[in-house]
mmCIF file of C-alpha atoms in Angstrom:
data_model
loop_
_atom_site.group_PDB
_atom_site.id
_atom_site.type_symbol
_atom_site.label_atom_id
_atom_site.label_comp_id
_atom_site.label_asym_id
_atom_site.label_seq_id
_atom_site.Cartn_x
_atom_site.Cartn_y
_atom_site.Cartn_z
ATOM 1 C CA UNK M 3 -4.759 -47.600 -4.874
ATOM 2 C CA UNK M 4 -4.699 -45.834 -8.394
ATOM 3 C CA UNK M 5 -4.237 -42.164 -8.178
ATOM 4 C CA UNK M 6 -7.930 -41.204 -9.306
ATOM 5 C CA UNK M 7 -9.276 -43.548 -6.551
ATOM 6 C CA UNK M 8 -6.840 -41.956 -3.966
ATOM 7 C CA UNK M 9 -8.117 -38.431 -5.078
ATOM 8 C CA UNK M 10 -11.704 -39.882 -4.728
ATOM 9 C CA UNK M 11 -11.078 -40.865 -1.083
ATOM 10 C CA UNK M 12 -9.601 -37.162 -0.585
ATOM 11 C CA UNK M 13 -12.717 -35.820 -1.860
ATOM 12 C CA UNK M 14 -14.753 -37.818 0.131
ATOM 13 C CA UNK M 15 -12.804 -36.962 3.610
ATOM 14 C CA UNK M 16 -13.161 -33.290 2.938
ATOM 15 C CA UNK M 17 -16.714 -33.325 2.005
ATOM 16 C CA UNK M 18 -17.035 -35.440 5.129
ATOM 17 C CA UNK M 19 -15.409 -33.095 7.380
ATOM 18 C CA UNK M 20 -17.519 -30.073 5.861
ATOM 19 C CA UNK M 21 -20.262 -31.531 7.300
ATOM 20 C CA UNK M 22 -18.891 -31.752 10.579
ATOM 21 C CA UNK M 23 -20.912 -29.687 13.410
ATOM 22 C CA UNK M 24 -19.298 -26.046 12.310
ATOM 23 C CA UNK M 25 -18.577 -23.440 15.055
ATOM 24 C CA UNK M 26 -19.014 -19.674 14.370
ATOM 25 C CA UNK M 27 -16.309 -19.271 10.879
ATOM 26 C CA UNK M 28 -15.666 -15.415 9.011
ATOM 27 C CA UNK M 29 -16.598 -15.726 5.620
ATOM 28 C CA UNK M 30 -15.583 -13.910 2.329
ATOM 29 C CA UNK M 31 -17.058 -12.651 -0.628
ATOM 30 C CA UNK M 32 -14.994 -11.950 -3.885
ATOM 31 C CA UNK M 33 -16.185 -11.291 -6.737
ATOM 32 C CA UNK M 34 -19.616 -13.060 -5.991
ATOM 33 C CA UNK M 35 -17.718 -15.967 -5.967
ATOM 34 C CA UNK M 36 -19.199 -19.042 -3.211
ATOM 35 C CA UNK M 37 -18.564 -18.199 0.634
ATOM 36 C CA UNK M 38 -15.360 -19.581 1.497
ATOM 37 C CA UNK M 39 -14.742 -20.024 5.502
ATOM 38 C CA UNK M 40 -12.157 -20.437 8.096
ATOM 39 C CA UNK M 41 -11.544 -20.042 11.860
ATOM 40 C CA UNK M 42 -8.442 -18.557 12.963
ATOM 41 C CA UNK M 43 -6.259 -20.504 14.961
ATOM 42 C CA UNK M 44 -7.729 -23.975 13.271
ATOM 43 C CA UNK M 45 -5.983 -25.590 10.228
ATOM 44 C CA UNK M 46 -7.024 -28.572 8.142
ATOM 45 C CA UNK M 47 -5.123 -31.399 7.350
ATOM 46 C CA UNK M 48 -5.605 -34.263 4.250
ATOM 47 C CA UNK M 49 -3.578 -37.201 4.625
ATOM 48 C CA UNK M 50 -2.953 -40.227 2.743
ATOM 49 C CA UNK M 51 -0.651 -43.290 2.336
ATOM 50 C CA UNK M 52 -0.737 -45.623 -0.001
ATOM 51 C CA UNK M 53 2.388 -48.033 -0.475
ATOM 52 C CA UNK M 54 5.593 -45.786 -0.877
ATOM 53 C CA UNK M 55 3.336 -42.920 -1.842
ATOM 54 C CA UNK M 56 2.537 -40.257 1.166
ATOM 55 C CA UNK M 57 0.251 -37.468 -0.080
ATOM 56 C CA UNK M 58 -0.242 -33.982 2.495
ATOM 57 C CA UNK M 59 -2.726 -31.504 2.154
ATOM 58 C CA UNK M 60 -2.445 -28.409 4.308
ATOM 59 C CA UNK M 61 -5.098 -25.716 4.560
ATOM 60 C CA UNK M 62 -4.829 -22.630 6.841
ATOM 61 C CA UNK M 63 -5.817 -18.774 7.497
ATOM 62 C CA UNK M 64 -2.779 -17.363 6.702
ATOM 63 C CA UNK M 65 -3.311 -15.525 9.792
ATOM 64 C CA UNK M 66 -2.451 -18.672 11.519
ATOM 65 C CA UNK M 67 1.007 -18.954 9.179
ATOM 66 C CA UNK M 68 2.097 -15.091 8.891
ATOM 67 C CA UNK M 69 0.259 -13.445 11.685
ATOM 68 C CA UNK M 70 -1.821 -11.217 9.373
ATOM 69 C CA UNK M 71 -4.293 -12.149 6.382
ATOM 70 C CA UNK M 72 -4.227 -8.683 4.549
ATOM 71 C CA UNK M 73 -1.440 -8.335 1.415
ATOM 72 C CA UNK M 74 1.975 -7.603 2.914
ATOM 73 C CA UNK M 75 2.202 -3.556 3.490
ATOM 74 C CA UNK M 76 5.356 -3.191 4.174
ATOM 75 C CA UNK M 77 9.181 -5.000 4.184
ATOM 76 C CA UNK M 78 8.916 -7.017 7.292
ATOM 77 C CA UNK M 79 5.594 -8.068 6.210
ATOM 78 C CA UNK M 80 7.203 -8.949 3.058
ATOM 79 C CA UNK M 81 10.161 -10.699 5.168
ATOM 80 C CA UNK M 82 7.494 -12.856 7.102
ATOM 81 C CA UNK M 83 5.486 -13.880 4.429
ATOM 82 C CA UNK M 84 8.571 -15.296 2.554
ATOM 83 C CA UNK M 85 10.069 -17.011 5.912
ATOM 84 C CA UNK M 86 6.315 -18.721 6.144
ATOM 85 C CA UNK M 87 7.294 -19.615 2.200
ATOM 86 C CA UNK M 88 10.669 -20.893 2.799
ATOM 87 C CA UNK M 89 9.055 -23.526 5.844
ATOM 88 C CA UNK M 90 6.144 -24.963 4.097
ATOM 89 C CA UNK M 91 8.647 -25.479 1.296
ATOM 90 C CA UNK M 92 10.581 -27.990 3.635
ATOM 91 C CA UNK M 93 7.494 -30.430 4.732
ATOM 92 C CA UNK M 94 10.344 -33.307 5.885
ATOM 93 C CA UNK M 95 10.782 -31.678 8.735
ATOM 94 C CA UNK M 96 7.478 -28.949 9.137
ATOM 95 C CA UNK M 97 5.377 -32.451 9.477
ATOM 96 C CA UNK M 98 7.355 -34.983 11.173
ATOM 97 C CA UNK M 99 8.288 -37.528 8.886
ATOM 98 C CA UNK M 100 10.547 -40.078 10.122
ATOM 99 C CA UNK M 101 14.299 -39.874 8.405
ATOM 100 C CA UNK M 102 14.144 -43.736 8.772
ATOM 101 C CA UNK M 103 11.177 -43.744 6.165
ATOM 102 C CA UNK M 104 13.364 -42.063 3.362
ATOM 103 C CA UNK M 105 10.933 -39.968 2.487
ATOM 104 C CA UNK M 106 11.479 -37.375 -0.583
ATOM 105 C CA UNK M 107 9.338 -34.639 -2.327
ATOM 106 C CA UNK M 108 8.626 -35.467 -5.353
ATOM 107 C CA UNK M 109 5.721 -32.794 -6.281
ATOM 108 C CA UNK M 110 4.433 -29.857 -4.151
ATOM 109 C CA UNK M 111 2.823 -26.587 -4.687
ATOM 110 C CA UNK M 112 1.836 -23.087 -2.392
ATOM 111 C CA UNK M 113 -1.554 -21.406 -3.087
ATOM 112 C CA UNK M 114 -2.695 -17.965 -1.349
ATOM 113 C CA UNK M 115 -3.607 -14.697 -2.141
ATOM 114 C CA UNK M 116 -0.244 -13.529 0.472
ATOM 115 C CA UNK M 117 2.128 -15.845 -2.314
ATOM 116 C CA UNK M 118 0.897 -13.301 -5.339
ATOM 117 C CA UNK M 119 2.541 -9.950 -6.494
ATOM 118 C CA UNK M 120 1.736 -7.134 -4.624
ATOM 119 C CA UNK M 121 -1.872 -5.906 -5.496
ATOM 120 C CA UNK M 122 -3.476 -9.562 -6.055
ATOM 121 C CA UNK M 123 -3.894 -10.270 -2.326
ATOM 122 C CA UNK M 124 -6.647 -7.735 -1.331
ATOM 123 C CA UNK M 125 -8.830 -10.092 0.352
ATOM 124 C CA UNK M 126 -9.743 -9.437 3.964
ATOM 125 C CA UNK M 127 -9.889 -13.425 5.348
ATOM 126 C CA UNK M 128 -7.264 -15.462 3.271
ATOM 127 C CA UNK M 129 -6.317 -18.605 3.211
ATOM 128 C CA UNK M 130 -3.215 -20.283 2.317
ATOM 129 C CA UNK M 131 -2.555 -24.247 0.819
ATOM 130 C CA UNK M 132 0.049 -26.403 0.580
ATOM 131 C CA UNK M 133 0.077 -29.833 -1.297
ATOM 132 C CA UNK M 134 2.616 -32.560 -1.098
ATOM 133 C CA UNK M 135 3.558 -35.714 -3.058
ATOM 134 C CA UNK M 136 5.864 -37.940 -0.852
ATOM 135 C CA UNK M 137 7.718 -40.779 -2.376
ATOM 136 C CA UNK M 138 9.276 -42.774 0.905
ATOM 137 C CA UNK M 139 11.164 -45.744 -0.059
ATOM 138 C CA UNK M 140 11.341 -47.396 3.626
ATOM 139 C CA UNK M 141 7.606 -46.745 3.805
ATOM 140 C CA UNK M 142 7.397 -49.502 6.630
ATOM 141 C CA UNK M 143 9.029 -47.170 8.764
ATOM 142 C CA UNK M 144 6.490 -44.375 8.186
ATOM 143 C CA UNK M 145 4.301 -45.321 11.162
ATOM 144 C CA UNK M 146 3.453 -41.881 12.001
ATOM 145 C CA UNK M 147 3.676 -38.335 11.942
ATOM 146 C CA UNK M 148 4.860 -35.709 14.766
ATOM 147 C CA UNK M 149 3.338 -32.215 13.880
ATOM 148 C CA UNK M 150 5.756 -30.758 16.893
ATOM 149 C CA UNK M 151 7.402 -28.471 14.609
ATOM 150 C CA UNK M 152 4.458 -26.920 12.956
ATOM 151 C CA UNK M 153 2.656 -25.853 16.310
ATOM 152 C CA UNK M 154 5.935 -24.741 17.347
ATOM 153 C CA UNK M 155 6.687 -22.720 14.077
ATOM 154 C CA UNK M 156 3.271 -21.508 13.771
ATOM 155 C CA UNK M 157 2.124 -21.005 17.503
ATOM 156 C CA UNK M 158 -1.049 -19.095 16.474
ATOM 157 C CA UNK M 159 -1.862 -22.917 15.229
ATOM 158 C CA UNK M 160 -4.079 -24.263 17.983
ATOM 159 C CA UNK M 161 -5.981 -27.131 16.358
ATOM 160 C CA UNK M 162 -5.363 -28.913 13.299
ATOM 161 C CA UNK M 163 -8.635 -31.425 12.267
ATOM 162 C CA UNK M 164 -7.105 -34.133 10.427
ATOM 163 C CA UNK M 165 -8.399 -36.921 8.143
ATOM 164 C CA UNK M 166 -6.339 -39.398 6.975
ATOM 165 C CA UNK M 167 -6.075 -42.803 5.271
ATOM 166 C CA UNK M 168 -3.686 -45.498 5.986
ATOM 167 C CA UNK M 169 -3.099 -48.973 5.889
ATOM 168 C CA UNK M 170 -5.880 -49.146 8.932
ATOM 169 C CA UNK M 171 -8.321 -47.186 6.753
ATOM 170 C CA UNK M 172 -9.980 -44.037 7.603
ATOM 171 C CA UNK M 173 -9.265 -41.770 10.538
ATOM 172 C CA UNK M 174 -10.533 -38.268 11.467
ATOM 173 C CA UNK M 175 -9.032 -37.257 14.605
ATOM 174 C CA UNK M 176 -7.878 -33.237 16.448
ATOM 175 C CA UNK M 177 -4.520 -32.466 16.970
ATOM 176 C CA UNK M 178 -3.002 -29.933 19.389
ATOM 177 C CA UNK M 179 0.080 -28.676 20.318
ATOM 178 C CA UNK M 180 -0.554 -30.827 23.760
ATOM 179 C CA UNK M 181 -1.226 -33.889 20.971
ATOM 180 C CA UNK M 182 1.129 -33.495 18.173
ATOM 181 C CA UNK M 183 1.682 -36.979 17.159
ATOM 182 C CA UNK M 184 -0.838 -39.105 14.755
ATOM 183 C CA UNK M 185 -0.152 -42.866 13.390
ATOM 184 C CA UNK M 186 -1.202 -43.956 10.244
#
């Protein structure tokens, strides 16, 4: 699938899952910039596979990740939000991926208001992204995912809504720390 058409699909699964029946969600207002929501304790999840190419998007309050959302106010706030840093910057292991896959990063990228200099991050409900760009060149072996490690990094994780595309197509399914595992 050709990268634009891949991004398409993305896209398309997110505006899907916006649509899904939303339960109560804090909302924030900056700048008079569009409401942006989340609910604590539930992350989102964009997957897709195509070939040797494994792409990850990961979307969660940071209160979820770091324990607080506000802009770190003191040094072991400052030590936390780097330790949360330091794991999403190792997604080999954070999401599962079988060794046998030979899987390797070849682009990612952090976003969040928590990530910026001191002073940037005032806002109350804030969210932090991560985005991933797999190459795996035993992709046959990449079967699956076990998200284990992330609900036991980040216990405050409860739910993560996935949506993913495979070789079988489209999926949307819930994952807990009870159900950590997902195929593709």
């Amino acid at each position: 699938m050709p990268r634009p058409l891949l991004a398409l699909s993305l896209l398309l699964l997110t505006a899907g899952l916006a649509r899904a029946e939303e339960p109560h969600r804090h909302s924030e207002h900056a700048h008079g910039e569009a409401l942006a929501a989340h609910e604590h304790g539930i992350a989102q999840l964009n997957l897709a596979l195509d070939g040797e190419i494994l792409e990850i998007e990961f979307a969660s309050p940071a209160t979820n990740l770091v324990g607080f959302e506000h802009a770190a106010r003191n040094d072991a706030e400052r030590a936390r939000v780097a330790e949360v840093r330091a794991r999403l910057e190792q997604p080999l292991d954070l999401f599962g991926v079988p060794s046998a896959a030979r899987c390797r990063v070849r682009e990612h990228s952090l976003h969040g208001a928590l990530f910026e200099p001191a002073g940037a991050g005032g806002q109350e409900h804030s969210e932090i992204e991560a985005r991933y760009r797999l190459q795996c060149s035993a992709a046959d072996a990449l079967q699956g995912l076990n998200l284990a490690a992330l609900f036991g990094t980040f216990p405050a994780t409860q739910k993560i809504q996935v949506q993913l595309i495979g070789p079988r197509g489209q999926q949307g399914l819930e994952l807990s720390p009870e159900r950590s595992g997902l195929t593709f």
